mmCIF file with all atom_site columns, C-alpha atoms in Angstrom:
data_model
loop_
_atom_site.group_PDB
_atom_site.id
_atom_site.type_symbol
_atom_site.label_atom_id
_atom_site.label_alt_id
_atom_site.label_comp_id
_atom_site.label_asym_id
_atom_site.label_entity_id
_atom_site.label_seq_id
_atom_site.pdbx_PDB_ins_code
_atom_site.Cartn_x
_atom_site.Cartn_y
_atom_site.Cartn_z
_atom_site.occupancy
_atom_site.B_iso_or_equiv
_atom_site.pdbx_formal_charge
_atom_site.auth_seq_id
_atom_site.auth_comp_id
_atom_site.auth_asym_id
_atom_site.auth_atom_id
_atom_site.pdbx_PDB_model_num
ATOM 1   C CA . UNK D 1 1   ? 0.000   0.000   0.000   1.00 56.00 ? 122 UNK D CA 1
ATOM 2   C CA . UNK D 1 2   ? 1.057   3.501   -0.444  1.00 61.00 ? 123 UNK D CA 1
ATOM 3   C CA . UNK D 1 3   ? 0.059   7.261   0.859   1.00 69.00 ? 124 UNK D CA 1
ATOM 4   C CA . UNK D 1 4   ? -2.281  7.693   -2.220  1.00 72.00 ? 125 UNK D CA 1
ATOM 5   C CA . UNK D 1 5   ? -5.855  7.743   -1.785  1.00 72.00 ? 126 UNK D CA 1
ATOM 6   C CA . UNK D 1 6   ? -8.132  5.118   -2.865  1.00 86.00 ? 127 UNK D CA 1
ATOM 7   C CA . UNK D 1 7   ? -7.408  2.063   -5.378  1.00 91.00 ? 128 UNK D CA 1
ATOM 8   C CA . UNK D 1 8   ? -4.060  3.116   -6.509  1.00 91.00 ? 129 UNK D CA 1
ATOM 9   C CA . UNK D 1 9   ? -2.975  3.407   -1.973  1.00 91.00 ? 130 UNK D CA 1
ATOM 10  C CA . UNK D 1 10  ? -4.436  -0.162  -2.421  1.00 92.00 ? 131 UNK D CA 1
ATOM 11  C CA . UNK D 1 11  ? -2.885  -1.596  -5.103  1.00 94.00 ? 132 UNK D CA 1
ATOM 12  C CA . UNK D 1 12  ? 0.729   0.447   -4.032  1.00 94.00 ? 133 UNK D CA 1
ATOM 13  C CA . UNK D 1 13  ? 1.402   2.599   -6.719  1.00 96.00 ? 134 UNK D CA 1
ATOM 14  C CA . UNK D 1 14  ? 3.512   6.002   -6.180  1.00 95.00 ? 135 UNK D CA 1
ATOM 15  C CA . UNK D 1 15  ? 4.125   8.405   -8.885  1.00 94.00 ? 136 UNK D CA 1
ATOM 16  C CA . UNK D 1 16  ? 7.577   8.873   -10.138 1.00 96.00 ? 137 UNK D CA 1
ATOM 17  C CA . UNK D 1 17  ? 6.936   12.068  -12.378 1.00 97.00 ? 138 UNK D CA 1
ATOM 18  C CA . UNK D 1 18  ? 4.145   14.286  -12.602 1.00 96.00 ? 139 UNK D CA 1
ATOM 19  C CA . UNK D 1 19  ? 3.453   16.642  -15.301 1.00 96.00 ? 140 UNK D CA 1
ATOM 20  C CA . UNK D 1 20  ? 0.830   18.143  -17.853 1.00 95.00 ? 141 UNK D CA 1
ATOM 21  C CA . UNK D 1 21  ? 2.546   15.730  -20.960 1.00 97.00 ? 142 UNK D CA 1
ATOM 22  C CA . UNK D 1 22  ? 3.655   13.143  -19.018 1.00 98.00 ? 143 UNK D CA 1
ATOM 23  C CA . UNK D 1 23  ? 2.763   11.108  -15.898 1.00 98.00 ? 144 UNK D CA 1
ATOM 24  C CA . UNK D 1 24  ? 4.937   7.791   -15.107 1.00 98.00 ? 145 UNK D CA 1
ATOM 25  C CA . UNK D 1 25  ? 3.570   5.722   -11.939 1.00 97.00 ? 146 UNK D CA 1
ATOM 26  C CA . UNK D 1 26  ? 5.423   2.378   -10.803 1.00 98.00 ? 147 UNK D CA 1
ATOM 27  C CA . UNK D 1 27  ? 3.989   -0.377  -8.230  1.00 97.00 ? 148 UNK D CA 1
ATOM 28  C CA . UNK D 1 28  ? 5.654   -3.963  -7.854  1.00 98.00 ? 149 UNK D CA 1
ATOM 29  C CA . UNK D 1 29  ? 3.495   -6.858  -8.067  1.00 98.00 ? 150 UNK D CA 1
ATOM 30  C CA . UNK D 1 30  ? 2.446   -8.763  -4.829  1.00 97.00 ? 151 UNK D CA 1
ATOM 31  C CA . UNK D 1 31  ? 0.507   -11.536 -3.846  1.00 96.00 ? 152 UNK D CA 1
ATOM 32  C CA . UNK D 1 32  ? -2.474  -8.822  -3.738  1.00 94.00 ? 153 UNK D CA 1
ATOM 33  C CA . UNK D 1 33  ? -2.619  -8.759  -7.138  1.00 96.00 ? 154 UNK D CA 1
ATOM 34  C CA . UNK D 1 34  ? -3.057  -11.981 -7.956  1.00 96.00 ? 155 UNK D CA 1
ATOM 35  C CA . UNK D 1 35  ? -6.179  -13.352 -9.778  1.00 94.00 ? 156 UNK D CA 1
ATOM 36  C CA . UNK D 1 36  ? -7.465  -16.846 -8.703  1.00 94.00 ? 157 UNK D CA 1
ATOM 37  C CA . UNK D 1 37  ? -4.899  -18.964 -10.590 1.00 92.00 ? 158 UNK D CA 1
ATOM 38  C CA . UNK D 1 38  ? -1.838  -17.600 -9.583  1.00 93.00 ? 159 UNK D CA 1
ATOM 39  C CA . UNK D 1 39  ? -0.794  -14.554 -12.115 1.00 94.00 ? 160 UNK D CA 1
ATOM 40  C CA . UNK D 1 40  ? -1.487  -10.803 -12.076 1.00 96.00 ? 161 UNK D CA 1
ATOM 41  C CA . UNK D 1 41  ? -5.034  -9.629  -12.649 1.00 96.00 ? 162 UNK D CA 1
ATOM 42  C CA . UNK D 1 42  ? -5.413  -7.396  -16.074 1.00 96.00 ? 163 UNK D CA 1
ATOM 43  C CA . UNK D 1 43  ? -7.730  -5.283  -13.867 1.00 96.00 ? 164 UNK D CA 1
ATOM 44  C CA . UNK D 1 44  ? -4.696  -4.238  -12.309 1.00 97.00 ? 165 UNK D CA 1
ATOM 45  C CA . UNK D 1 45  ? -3.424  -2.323  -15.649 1.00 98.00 ? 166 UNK D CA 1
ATOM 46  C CA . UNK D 1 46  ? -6.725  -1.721  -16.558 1.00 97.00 ? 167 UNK D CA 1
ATOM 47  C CA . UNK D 1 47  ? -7.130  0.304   -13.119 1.00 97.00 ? 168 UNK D CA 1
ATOM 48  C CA . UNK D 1 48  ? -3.370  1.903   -13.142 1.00 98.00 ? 169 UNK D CA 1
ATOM 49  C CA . UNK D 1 49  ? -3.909  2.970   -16.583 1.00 98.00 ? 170 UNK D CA 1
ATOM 50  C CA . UNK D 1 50  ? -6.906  4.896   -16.108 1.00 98.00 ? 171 UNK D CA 1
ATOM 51  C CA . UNK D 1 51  ? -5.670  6.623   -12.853 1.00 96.00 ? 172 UNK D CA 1
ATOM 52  C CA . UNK D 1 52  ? -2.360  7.909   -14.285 1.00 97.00 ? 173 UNK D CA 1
ATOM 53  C CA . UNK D 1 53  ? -4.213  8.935   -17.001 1.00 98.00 ? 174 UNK D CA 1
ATOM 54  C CA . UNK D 1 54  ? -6.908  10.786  -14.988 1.00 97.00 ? 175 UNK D CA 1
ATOM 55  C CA . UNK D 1 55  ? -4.120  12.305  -13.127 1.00 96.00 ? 176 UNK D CA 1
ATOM 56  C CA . UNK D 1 56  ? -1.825  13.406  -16.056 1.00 97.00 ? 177 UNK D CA 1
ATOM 57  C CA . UNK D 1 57  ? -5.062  14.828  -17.542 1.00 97.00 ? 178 UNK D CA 1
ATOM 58  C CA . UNK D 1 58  ? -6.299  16.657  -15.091 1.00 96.00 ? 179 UNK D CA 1
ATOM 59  C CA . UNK D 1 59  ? -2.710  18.343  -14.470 1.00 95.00 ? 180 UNK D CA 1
ATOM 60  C CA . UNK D 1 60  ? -3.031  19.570  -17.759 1.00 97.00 ? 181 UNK D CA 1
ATOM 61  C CA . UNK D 1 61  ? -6.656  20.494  -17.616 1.00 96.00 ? 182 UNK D CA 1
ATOM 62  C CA . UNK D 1 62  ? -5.508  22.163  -14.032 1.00 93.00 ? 183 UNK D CA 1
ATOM 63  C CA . UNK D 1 63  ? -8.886  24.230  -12.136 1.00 90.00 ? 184 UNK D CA 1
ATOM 64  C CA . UNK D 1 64  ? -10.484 24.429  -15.609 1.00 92.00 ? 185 UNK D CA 1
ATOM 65  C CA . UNK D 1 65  ? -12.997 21.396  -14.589 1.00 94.00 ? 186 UNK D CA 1
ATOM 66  C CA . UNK D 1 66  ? -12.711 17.776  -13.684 1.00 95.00 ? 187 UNK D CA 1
ATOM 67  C CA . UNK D 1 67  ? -11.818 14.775  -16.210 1.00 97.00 ? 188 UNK D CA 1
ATOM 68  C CA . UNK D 1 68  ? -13.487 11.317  -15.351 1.00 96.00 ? 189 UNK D CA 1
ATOM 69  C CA . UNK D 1 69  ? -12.218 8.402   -17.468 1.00 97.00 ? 190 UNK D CA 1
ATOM 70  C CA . UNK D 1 70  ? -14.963 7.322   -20.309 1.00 98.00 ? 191 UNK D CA 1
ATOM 71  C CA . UNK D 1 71  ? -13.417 4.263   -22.293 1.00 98.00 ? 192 UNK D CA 1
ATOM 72  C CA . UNK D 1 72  ? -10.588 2.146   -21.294 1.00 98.00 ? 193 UNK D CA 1
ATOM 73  C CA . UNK D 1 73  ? -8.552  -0.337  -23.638 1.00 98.00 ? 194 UNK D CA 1
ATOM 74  C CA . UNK D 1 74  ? -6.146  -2.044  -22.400 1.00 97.00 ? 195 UNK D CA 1
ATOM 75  C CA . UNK D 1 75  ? -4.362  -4.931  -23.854 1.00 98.00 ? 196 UNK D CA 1
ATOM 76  C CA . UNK D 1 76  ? -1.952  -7.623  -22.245 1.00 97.00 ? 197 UNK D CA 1
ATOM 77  C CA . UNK D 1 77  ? 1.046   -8.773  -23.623 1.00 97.00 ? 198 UNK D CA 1
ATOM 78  C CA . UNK D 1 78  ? 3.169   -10.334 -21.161 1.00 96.00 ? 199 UNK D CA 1
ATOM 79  C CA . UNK D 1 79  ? 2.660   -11.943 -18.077 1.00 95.00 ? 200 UNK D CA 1
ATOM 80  C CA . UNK D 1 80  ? 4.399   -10.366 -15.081 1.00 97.00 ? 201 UNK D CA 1
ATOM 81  C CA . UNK D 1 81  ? 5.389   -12.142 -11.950 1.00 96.00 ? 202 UNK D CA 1
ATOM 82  C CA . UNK D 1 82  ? 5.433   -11.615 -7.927  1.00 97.00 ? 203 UNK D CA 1
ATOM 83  C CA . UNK D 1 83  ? 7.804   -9.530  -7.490  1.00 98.00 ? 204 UNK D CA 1
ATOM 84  C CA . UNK D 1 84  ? 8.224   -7.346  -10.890 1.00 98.00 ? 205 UNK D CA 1
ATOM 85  C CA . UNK D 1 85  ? 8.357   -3.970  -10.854 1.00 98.00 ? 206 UNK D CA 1
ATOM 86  C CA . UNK D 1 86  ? 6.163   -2.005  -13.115 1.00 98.00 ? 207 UNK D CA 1
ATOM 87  C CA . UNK D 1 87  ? 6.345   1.347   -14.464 1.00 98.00 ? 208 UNK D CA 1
ATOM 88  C CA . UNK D 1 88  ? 3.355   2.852   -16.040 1.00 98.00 ? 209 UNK D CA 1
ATOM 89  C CA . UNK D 1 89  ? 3.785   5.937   -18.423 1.00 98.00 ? 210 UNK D CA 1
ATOM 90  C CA . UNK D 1 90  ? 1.006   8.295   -20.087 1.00 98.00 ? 211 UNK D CA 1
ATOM 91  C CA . UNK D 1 91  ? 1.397   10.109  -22.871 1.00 98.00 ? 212 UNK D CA 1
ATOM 92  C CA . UNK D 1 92  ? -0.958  12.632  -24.766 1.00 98.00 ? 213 UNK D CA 1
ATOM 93  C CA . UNK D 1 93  ? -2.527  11.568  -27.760 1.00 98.00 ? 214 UNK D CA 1
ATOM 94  C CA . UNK D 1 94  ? -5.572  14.263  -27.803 1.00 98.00 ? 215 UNK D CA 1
ATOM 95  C CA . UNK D 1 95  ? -6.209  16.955  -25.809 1.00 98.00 ? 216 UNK D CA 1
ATOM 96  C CA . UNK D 1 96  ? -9.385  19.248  -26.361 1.00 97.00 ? 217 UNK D CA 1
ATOM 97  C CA . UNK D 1 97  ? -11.829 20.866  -25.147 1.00 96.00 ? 218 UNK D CA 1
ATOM 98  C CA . UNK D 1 98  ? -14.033 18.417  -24.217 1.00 97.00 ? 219 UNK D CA 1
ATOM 99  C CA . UNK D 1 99  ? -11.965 15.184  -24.185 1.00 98.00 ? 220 UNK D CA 1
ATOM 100 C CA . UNK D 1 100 ? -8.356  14.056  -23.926 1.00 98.00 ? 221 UNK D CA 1
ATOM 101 C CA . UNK D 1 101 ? -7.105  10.776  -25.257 1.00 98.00 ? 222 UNK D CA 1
ATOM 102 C CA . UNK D 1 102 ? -4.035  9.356   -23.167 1.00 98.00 ? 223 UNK D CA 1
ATOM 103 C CA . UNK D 1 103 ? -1.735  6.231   -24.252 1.00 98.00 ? 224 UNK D CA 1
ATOM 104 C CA . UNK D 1 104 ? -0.419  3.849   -21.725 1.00 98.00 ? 225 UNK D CA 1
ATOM 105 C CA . UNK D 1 105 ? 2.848   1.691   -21.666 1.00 98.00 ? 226 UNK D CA 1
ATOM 106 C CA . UNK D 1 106 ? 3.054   -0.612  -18.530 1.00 98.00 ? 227 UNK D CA 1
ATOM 107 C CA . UNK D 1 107 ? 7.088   -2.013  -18.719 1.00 98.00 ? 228 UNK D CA 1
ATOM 108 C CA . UNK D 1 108 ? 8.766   -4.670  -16.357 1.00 98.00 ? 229 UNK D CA 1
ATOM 109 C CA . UNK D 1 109 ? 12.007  -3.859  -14.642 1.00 98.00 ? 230 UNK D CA 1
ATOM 110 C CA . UNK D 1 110 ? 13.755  -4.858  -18.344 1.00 98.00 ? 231 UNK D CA 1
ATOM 111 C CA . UNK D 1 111 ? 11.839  -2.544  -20.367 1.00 98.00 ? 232 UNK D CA 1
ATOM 112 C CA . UNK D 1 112 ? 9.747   -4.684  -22.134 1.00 98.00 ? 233 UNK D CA 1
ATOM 113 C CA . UNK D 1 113 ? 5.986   -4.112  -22.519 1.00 98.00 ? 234 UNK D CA 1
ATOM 114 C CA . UNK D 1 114 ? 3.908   -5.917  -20.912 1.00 98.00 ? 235 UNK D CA 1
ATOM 115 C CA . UNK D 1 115 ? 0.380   -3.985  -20.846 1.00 98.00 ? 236 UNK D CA 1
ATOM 116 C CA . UNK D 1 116 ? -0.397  -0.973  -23.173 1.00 98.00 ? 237 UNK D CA 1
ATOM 117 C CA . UNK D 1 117 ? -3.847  1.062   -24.073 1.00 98.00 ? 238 UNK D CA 1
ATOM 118 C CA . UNK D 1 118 ? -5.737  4.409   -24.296 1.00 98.00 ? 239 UNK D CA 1
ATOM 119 C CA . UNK D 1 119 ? -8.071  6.166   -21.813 1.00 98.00 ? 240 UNK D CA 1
ATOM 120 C CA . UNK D 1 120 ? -10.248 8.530   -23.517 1.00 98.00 ? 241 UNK D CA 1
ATOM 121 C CA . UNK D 1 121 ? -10.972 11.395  -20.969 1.00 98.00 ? 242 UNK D CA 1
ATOM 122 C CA . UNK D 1 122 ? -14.006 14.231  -20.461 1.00 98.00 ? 243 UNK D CA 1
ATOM 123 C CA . UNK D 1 123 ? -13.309 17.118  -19.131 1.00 98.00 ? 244 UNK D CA 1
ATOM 124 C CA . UNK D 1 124 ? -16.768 18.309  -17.101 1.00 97.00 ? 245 UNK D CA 1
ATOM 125 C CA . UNK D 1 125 ? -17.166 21.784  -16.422 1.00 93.00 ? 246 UNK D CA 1
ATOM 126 C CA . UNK D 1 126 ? -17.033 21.427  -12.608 1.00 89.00 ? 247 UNK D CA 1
ATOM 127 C CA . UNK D 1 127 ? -14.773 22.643  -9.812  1.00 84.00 ? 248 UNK D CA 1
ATOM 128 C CA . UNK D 1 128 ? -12.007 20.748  -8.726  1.00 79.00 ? 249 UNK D CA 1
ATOM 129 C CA . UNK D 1 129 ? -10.758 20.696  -5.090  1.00 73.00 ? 250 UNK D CA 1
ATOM 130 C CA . UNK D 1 130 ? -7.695  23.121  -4.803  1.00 69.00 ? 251 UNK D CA 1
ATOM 131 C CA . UNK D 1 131 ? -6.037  20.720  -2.593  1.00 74.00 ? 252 UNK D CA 1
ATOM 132 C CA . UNK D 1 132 ? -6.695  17.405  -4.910  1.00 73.00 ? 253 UNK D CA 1
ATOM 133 C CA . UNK D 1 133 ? -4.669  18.577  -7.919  1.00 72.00 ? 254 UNK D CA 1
ATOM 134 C CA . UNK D 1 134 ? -2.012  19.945  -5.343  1.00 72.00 ? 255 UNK D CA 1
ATOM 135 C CA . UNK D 1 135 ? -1.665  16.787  -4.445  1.00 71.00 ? 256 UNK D CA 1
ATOM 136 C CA . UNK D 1 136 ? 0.046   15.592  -7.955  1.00 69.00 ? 257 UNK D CA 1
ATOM 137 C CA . UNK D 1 137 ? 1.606   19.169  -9.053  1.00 67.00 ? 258 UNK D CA 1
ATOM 138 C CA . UNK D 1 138 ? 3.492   20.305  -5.798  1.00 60.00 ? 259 UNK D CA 1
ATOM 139 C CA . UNK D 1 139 ? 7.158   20.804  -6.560  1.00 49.00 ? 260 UNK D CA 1
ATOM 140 C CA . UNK D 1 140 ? 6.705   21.030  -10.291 1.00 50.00 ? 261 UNK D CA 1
#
């Protein structure tokens, strides 16, 4: 578990860099994460994806509104193992008014891929806590 709030405290994650065109986020694979037969869950990338993509978005999208996630694609390519480190980078695709489009590379320790995807983003005309997106820009 880590200090951040909700699933990603849960599932350990910290954030390594946070930024308006970039967010990386890294979390090493425990027993927790484990589906029933022994091997990391995809909902685990499915879930880091969409948060460090929700939190590189809203960054860039800073006290203009709020961005919720609205589609989520996320495809496996390599099974990870206890202990593995993985890093999790976001990268702009889109960013608009109304939406942002994010892609997602989940590496091992090695470098090599094992999860990548998009989160497609809205960004809702509504006020964002002052103290929520300090949490992810302080010391930029």
């Amino acid at each position: 578990m880590s200090e951040i709030p909700g699933l990603d405290g849960l599932l350990g994650v910290e954030h390594v860099e946070t930024g308006p065109d970039k967010v990386v986020a890294r979390f090493t694979i425990g027993d927790h994460h484990l589906q029933p037969f022994g091997i990391p869950h995809g909902g685990i990338y499915c879930s880091v994806h969409e948060s460090t993509a929700s939190v590189a978005g809203q960054i860039w999208l800073g006290t203009k509104g709020v961005v919720v996630g609205t589609n989520n694609s996320t495809d496996f390519l390599r099974q990870a193992k206890v202990g593995d480190t993985i890093t999790v980078t976001a990268t702009p695709i889109h960013r608009g008014r109304s939406q942002q489009l994010w892609r997602l590379e989940s590496v091992n320790q090695d470098g090599k891929l094992i999860a990548q995807g998009q989160v497609r983003l809205a960004n809702l005309d509504q006020e964002i806590p002052a103290d929520a997106l300090a949490r992810f820009t302080a010391g930029q």
